[in-house]
PDB file of C-alpha atoms in Angstrom:
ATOM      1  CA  UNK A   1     -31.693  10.889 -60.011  1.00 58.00           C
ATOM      2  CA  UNK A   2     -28.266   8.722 -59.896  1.00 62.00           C
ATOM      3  CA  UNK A   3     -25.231  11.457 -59.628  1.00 59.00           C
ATOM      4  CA  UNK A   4     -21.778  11.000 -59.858  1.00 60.00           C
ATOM      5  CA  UNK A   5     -19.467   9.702 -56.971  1.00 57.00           C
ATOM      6  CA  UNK A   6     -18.159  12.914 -55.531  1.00 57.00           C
ATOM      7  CA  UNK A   7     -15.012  12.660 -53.259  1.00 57.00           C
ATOM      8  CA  UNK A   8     -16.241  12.887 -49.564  1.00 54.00           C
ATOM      9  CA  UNK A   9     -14.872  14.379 -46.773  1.00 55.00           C
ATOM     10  CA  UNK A  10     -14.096  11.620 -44.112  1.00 54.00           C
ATOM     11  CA  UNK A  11     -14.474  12.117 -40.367  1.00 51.00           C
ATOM     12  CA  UNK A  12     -11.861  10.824 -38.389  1.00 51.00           C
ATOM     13  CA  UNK A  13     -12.048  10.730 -34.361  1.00 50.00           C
ATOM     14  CA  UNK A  14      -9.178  10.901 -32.165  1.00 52.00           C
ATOM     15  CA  UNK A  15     -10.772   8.411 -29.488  1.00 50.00           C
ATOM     16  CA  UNK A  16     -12.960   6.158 -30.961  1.00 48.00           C
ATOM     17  CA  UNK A  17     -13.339   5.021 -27.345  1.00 49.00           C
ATOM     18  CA  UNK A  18     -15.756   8.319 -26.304  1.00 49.00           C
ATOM     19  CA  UNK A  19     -17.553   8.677 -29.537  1.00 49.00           C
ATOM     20  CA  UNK A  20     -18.083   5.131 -30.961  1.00 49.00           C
ATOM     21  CA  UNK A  21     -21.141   5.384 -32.927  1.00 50.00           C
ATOM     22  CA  UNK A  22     -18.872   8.464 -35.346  1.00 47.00           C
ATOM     23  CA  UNK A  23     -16.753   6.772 -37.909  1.00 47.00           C
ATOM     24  CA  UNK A  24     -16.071   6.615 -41.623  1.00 48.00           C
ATOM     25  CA  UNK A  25     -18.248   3.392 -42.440  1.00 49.00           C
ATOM     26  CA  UNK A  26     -21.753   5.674 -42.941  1.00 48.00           C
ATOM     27  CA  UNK A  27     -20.007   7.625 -45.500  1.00 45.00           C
ATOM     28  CA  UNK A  28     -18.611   4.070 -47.558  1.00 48.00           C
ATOM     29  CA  UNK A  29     -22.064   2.852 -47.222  1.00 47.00           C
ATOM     30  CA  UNK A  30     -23.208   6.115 -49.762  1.00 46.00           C
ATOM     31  CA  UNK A  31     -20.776   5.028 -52.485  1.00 46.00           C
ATOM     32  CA  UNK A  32     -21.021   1.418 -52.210  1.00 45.00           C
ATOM     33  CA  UNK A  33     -24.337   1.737 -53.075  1.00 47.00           C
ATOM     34  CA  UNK A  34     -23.567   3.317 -56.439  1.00 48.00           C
ATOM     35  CA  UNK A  35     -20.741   0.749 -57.493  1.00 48.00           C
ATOM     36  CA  UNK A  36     -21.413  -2.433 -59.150  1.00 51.00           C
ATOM     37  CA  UNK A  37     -22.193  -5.213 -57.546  1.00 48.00           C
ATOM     38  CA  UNK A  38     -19.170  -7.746 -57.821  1.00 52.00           C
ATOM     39  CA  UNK A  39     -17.072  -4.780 -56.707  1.00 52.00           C
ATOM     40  CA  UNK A  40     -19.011  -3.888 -53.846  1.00 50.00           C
ATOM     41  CA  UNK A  41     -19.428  -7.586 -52.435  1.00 46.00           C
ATOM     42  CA  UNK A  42     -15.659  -7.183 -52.331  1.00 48.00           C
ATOM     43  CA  UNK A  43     -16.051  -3.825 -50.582  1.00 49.00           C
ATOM     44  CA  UNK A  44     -18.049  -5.091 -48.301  1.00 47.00           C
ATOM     45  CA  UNK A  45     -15.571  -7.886 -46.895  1.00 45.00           C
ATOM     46  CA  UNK A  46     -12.868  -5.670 -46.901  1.00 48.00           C
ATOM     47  CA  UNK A  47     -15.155  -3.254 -45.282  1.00 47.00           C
ATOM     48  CA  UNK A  48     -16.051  -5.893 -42.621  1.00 45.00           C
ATOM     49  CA  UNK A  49     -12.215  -7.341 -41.634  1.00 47.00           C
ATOM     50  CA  UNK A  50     -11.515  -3.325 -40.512  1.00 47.00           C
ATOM     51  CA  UNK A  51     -14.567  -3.031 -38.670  1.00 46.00           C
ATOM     52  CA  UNK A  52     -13.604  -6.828 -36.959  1.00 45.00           C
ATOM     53  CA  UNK A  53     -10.141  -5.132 -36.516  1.00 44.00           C
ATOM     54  CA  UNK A  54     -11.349  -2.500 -34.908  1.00 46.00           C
ATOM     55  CA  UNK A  55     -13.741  -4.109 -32.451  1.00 45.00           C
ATOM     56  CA  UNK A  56     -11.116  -6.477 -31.142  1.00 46.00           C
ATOM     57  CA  UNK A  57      -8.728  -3.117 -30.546  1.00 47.00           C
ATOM     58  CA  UNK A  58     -11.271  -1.145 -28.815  1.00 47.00           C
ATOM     59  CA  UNK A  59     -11.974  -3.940 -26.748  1.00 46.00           C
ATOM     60  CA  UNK A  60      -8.198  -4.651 -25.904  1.00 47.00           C
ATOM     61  CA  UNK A  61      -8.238  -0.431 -25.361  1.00 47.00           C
ATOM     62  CA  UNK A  62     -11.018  -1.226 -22.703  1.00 45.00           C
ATOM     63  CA  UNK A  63      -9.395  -4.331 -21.486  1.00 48.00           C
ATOM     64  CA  UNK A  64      -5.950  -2.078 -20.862  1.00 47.00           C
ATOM     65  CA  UNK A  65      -8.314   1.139 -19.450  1.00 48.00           C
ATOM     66  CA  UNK A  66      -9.841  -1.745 -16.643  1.00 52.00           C
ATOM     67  CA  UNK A  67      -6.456  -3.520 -16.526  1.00 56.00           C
ATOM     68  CA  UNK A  68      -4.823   0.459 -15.955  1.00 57.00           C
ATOM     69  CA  UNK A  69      -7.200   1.287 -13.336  1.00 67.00           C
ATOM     70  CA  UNK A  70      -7.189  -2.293 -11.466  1.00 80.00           C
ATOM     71  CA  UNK A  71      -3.170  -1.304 -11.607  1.00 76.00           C
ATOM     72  CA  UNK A  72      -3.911   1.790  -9.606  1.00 82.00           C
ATOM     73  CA  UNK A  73      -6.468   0.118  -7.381  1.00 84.00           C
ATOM     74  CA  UNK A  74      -4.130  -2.236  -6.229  1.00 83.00           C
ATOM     75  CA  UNK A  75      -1.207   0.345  -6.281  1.00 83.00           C
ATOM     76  CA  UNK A  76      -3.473   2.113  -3.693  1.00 87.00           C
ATOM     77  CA  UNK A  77      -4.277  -0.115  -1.798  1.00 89.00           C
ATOM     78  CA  UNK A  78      -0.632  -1.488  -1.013  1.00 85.00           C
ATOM     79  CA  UNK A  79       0.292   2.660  -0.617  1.00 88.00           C
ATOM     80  CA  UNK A  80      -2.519   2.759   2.439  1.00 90.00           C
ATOM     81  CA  UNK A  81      -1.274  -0.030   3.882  1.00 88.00           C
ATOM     82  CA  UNK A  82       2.134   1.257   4.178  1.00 89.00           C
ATOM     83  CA  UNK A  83       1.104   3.799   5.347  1.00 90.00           C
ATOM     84  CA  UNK A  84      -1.304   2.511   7.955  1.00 91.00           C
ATOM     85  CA  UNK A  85       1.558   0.253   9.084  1.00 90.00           C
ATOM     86  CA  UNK A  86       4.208   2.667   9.473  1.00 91.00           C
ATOM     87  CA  UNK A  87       1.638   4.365  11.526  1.00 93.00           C
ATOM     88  CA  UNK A  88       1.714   1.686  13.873  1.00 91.00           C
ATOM     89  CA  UNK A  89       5.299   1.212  13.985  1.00 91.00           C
ATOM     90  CA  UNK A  90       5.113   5.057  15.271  1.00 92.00           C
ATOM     91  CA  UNK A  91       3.164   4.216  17.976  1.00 92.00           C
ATOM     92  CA  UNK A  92       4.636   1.065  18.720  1.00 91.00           C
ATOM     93  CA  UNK A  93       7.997   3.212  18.903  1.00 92.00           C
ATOM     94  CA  UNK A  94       6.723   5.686  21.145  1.00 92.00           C
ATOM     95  CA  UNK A  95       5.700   3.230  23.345  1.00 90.00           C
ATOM     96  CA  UNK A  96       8.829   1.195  23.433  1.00 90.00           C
ATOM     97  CA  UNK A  97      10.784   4.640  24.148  1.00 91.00           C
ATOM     98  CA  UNK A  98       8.187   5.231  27.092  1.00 91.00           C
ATOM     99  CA  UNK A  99       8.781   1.495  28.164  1.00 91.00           C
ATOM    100  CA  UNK A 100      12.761   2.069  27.942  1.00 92.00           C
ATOM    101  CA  UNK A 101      12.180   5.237  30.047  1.00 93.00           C
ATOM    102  CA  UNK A 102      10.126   3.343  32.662  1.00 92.00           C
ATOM    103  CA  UNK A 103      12.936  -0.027  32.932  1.00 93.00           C
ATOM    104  CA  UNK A 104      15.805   2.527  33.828  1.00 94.00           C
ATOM    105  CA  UNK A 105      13.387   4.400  36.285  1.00 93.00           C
ATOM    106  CA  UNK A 106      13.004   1.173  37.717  1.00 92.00           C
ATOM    107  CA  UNK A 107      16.007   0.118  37.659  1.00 93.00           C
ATOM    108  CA  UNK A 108      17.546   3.332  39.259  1.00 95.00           C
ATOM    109  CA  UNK A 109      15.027   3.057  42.135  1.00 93.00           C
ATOM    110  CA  UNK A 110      15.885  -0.590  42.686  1.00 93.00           C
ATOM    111  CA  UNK A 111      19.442   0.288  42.981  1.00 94.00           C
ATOM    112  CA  UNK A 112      18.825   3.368  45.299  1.00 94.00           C
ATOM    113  CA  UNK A 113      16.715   0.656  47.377  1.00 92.00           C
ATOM    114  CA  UNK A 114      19.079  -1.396  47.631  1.00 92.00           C
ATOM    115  CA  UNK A 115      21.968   0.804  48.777  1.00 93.00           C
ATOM    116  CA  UNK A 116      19.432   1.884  51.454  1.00 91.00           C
ATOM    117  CA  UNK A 117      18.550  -1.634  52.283  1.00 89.00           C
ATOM    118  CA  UNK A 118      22.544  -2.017  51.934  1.00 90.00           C
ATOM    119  CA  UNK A 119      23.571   0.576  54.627  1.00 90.00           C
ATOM    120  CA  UNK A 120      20.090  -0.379  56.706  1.00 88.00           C
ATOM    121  CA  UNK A 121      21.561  -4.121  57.796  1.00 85.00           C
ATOM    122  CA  UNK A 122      23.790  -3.022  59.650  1.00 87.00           C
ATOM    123  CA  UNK A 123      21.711  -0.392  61.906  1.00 86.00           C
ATOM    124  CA  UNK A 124      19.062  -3.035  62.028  1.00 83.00           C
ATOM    125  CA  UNK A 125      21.426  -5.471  63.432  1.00 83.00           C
ATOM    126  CA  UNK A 126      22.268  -2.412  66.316  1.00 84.00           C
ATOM    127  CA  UNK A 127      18.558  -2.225  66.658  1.00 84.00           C
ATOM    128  CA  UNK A 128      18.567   1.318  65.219  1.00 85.00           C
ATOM    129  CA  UNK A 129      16.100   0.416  62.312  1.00 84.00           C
ATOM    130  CA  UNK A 130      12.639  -1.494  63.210  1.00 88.00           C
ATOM    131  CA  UNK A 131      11.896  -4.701  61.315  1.00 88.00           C
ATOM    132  CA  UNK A 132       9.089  -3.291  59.511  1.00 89.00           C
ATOM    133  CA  UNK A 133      11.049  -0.675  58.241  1.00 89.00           C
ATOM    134  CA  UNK A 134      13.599  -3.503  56.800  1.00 89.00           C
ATOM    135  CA  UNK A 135      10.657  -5.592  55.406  1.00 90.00           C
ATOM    136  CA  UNK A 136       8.731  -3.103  54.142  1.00 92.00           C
ATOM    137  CA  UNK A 137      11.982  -1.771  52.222  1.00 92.00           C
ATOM    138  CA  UNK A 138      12.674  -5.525  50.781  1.00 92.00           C
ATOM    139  CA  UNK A 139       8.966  -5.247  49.938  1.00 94.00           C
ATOM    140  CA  UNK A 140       9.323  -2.378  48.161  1.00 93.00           C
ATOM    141  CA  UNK A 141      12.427  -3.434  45.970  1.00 93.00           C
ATOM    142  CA  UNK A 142      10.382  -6.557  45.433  1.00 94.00           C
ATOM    143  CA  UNK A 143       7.415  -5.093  43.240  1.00 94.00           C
ATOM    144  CA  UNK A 144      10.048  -2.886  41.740  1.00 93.00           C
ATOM    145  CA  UNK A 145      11.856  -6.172  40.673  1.00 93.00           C
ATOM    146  CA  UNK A 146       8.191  -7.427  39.229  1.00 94.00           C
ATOM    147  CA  UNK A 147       7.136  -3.760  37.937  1.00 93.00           C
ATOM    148  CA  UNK A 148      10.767  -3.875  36.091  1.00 93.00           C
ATOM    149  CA  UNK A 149       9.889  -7.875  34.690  1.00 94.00           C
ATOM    150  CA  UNK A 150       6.593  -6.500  33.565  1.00 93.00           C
ATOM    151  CA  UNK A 151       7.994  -3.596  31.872  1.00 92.00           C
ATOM    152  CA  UNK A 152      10.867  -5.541  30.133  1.00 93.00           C
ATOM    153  CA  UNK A 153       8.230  -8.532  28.715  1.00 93.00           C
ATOM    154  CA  UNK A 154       6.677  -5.264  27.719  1.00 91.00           C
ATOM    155  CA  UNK A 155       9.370  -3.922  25.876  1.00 92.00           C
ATOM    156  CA  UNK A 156      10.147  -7.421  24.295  1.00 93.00           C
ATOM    157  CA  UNK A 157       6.972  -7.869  23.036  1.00 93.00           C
ATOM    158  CA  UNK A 158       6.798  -4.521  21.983  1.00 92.00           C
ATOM    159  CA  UNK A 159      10.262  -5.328  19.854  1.00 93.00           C
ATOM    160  CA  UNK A 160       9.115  -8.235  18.557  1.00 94.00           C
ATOM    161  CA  UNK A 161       6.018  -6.564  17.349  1.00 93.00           C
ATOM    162  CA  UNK A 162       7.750  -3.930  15.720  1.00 92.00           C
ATOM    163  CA  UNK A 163      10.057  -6.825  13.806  1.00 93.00           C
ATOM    164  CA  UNK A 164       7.542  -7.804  12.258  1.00 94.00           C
ATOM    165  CA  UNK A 165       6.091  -4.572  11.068  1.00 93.00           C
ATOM    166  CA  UNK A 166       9.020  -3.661   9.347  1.00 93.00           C
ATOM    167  CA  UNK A 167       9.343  -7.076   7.530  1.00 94.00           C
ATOM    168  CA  UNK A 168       5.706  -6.011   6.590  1.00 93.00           C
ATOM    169  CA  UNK A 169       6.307  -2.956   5.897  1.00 93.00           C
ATOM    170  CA  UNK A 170       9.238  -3.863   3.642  1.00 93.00           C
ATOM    171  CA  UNK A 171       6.678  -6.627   1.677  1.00 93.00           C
ATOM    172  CA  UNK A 172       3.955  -4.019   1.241  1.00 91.00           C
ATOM    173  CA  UNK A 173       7.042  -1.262  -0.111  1.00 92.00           C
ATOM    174  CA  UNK A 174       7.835  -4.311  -2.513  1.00 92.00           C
ATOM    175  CA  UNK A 175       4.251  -4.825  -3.689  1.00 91.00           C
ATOM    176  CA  UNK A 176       4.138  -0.856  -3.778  1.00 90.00           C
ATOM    177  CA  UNK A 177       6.970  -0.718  -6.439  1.00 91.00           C
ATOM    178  CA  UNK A 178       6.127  -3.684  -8.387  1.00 91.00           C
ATOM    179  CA  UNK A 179       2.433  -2.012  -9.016  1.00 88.00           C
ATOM    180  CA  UNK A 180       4.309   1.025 -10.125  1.00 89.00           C
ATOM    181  CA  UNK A 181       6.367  -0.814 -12.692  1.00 90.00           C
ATOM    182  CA  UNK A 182       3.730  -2.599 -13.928  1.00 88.00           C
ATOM    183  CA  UNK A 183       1.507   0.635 -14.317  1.00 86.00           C
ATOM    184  CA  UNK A 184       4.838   2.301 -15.743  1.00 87.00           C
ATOM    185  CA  UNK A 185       5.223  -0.607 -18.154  1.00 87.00           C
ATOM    186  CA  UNK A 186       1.600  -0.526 -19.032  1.00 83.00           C
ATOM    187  CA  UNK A 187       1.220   3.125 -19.739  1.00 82.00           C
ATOM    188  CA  UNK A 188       4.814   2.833 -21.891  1.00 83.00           C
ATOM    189  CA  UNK A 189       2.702  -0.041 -24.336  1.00 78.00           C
ATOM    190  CA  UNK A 190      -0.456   2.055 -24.595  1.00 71.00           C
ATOM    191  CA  UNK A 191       1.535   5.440 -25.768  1.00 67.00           C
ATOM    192  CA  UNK A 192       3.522   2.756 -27.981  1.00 68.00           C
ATOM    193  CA  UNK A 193       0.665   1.501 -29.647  1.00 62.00           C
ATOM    194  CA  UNK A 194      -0.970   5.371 -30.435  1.00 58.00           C
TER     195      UNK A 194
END
Protein backbone atom coordinates (compact mmCIF):
# COMPACT_ATOMS: atom_id res chain seq x y z
CA UNK A 1 0.00 0.00 0.00
CA UNK A 2 1.56 3.52 -1.27
CA UNK A 3 1.02 6.15 1.82
CA UNK A 4 1.52 9.61 1.93
CA UNK A 5 4.99 11.38 2.40
CA UNK A 6 5.02 12.04 6.10
CA UNK A 7 7.60 14.65 7.38
CA UNK A 8 10.59 12.67 8.91
CA UNK A 9 12.59 13.27 11.65
CA UNK A 10 16.28 13.74 10.45
CA UNK A 11 19.32 12.55 12.39
CA UNK A 12 22.02 14.80 12.53
CA UNK A 13 25.59 13.79 14.10
CA UNK A 14 27.87 16.11 15.68
CA UNK A 15 31.12 14.24 14.30
CA UNK A 16 30.50 12.64 11.28
CA UNK A 17 34.15 11.63 11.72
CA UNK A 18 33.25 8.74 14.66
CA UNK A 19 29.97 7.63 13.30
CA UNK A 20 30.21 7.75 9.46
CA UNK A 21 27.92 5.16 8.31
CA UNK A 22 24.74 7.57 10.45
CA UNK A 23 23.53 10.34 8.25
CA UNK A 24 20.42 11.79 6.68
CA UNK A 25 20.81 10.15 3.08
CA UNK A 26 18.85 6.63 4.27
CA UNK A 27 15.97 8.67 5.25
CA UNK A 28 15.93 10.80 1.47
CA UNK A 29 16.27 7.49 -0.09
CA UNK A 30 12.41 6.59 1.55
CA UNK A 31 10.84 9.63 -0.12
CA UNK A 32 12.65 9.68 -3.26
CA UNK A 33 11.26 6.61 -3.94
CA UNK A 34 7.70 7.90 -3.80
CA UNK A 35 8.32 11.12 -6.02
CA UNK A 36 8.17 11.12 -9.67
CA UNK A 37 10.71 10.30 -11.61
CA UNK A 38 12.03 13.55 -13.44
CA UNK A 39 12.00 15.07 -9.96
CA UNK A 40 13.85 12.50 -8.31
CA UNK A 41 16.68 12.16 -11.09
CA UNK A 42 17.14 15.76 -10.02
CA UNK A 43 17.14 14.69 -6.36
CA UNK A 44 19.43 12.40 -6.89
CA UNK A 45 22.27 14.79 -8.35
CA UNK A 46 21.67 17.20 -5.90
CA UNK A 47 21.70 14.40 -3.48
CA UNK A 48 25.10 13.23 -4.88
CA UNK A 49 27.17 16.90 -5.07
CA UNK A 50 26.48 16.96 -0.90
CA UNK A 51 27.53 13.58 -0.41
CA UNK A 52 30.87 14.53 -2.90
CA UNK A 53 31.01 17.64 -0.59
CA UNK A 54 31.09 15.87 2.21
CA UNK A 55 33.63 13.19 1.38
CA UNK A 56 36.22 15.70 0.29
CA UNK A 57 35.60 17.57 3.95
CA UNK A 58 35.88 14.55 5.98
CA UNK A 59 38.85 13.71 4.23
CA UNK A 60 40.46 17.27 4.62
CA UNK A 61 39.06 16.71 8.60
CA UNK A 62 41.36 13.53 8.51
CA UNK A 63 44.05 15.16 6.54
CA UNK A 64 44.10 18.16 9.43
CA UNK A 65 43.58 15.25 12.46
CA UNK A 66 47.12 13.46 10.79
CA UNK A 67 48.50 16.90 9.87
CA UNK A 68 47.48 17.99 13.94
CA UNK A 69 49.08 15.05 15.35
CA UNK A 70 52.32 15.02 12.94
CA UNK A 71 52.34 18.86 14.48
CA UNK A 72 52.63 17.42 17.94
CA UNK A 73 54.97 14.63 16.93
CA UNK A 74 57.37 16.90 15.73
CA UNK A 75 56.60 19.50 18.53
CA UNK A 76 57.78 16.58 20.78
CA UNK A 77 60.33 15.62 19.45
CA UNK A 78 62.16 19.14 19.21
CA UNK A 79 60.80 19.55 23.23
CA UNK A 80 63.05 16.17 24.09
CA UNK A 81 65.75 17.35 22.44
CA UNK A 82 65.93 20.48 24.31
CA UNK A 83 65.68 18.99 26.88
CA UNK A 84 68.21 16.23 26.40
CA UNK A 85 70.63 19.00 25.37
CA UNK A 86 70.28 21.26 28.16
CA UNK A 87 70.97 18.17 30.07
CA UNK A 88 74.25 18.01 28.68
CA UNK A 89 75.08 21.53 28.94
CA UNK A 90 74.48 20.70 32.87
CA UNK A 91 76.96 18.32 32.90
CA UNK A 92 79.23 19.91 30.67
CA UNK A 93 78.93 22.93 33.26
CA UNK A 94 79.63 20.98 36.18
CA UNK A 95 82.51 19.77 34.73
CA UNK A 96 83.95 22.99 33.51
CA UNK A 97 83.33 24.41 37.23
CA UNK A 98 85.30 21.21 38.52
CA UNK A 99 87.99 21.93 35.75
CA UNK A 100 88.12 25.80 36.88
CA UNK A 101 88.49 24.48 40.47
CA UNK A 102 91.34 22.12 39.51
CA UNK A 103 93.48 25.13 37.13
CA UNK A 104 93.56 27.49 40.29
CA UNK A 105 94.55 24.44 42.55
CA UNK A 106 97.19 24.08 40.21
CA UNK A 107 98.04 27.12 39.78
CA UNK A 108 98.25 27.97 43.59
CA UNK A 109 100.55 24.95 44.10
CA UNK A 110 102.79 26.02 41.23
CA UNK A 111 103.17 29.34 42.78
CA UNK A 112 103.76 27.95 46.38
CA UNK A 113 106.50 25.73 44.45
CA UNK A 114 107.98 28.18 43.15
CA UNK A 115 108.43 30.54 46.11
CA UNK A 116 109.95 27.41 47.74
CA UNK A 117 112.12 26.72 44.79
CA UNK A 118 112.56 30.71 45.02
CA UNK A 119 113.94 30.90 48.64
CA UNK A 120 115.70 27.17 48.04
CA UNK A 121 118.54 28.74 45.42
CA UNK A 122 120.01 30.42 47.58
CA UNK A 123 120.53 27.67 50.49
CA UNK A 124 121.43 25.32 47.71
CA UNK A 125 124.10 27.57 46.55
CA UNK A 126 125.41 27.49 50.64
CA UNK A 127 125.09 23.79 50.28
CA UNK A 128 122.25 23.75 52.84
CA UNK A 129 119.72 22.04 50.38
CA UNK A 130 120.86 18.68 48.43
CA UNK A 131 120.50 18.66 44.65
CA UNK A 132 117.88 16.17 44.65
CA UNK A 133 115.87 18.08 46.80
CA UNK A 134 116.23 21.14 44.13
CA UNK A 135 115.50 18.77 41.17
CA UNK A 136 112.99 16.92 42.51
CA UNK A 137 111.18 20.35 43.47
CA UNK A 138 111.67 21.69 39.65
CA UNK A 139 110.26 18.23 38.88
CA UNK A 140 107.47 18.67 40.76
CA UNK A 141 106.45 22.25 39.46
CA UNK A 142 107.07 20.68 36.08
CA UNK A 143 104.05 18.10 35.94
CA UNK A 144 102.12 20.76 37.75
CA UNK A 145 102.90 23.06 34.70
CA UNK A 146 101.65 19.92 32.32
CA UNK A 147 98.73 18.81 34.86
CA UNK A 148 97.67 22.74 34.63
CA UNK A 149 98.08 22.56 30.33
CA UNK A 150 96.00 19.46 30.49
CA UNK A 151 93.42 20.89 32.62
CA UNK A 152 93.16 24.24 30.68
CA UNK A 153 92.85 22.26 26.95
CA UNK A 154 90.30 20.64 29.17
CA UNK A 155 88.46 23.51 30.07
CA UNK A 156 88.73 24.94 26.43
CA UNK A 157 87.36 22.15 24.94
CA UNK A 158 84.91 21.88 27.45
CA UNK A 159 83.89 25.77 26.46
CA UNK A 160 83.87 25.21 23.12
CA UNK A 161 81.61 22.28 23.55
CA UNK A 162 79.25 24.05 25.53
CA UNK A 163 79.18 26.98 22.56
CA UNK A 164 77.88 24.95 20.59
CA UNK A 165 75.18 23.47 22.71
CA UNK A 166 73.68 26.59 23.33
CA UNK A 167 73.64 27.61 19.58
CA UNK A 168 71.81 24.17 19.49
CA UNK A 169 69.92 24.60 22.03
CA UNK A 170 68.76 28.01 20.80
CA UNK A 171 67.88 26.20 17.06
CA UNK A 172 65.94 23.38 18.71
CA UNK A 173 63.97 26.40 21.15
CA UNK A 174 63.31 27.97 17.58
CA UNK A 175 61.98 24.78 15.99
CA UNK A 176 60.12 24.30 19.46
CA UNK A 177 58.12 27.60 18.98
CA UNK A 178 57.59 27.47 15.37
CA UNK A 179 55.76 23.84 15.94
CA UNK A 180 53.70 25.60 18.51
CA UNK A 181 52.55 28.32 16.17
CA UNK A 182 51.86 26.19 13.59
CA UNK A 183 49.76 23.79 15.91
CA UNK A 184 48.24 27.17 17.40
CA UNK A 185 47.46 28.33 13.87
CA UNK A 186 46.12 24.97 12.92
CA UNK A 187 43.82 24.40 15.81
CA UNK A 188 42.57 28.37 15.29
CA UNK A 189 41.38 27.10 11.33
CA UNK A 190 39.76 23.88 12.53
CA UNK A 191 37.51 25.73 15.41
CA UNK A 192 37.03 28.39 12.45
CA UNK A 193 35.70 26.08 10.12
CA UNK A 194 33.05 24.27 12.95
Amino acid sequence: QARAVQDLVRVSVADAAEQSRVGERSLERVVLSRQPFGEGVARCVERLEPAALERRERGGALHDVNRRSSLRARLRQHELAVSELEERQRQIEATLGFTRTQIALQRQRIEKNEQRLASMGPLRLKGYVSELSYRSLEEAILSLRQQLAAFSGNAADAEHELARLRLQIAEERAQVRQAQLQLAARQQGLSRNI
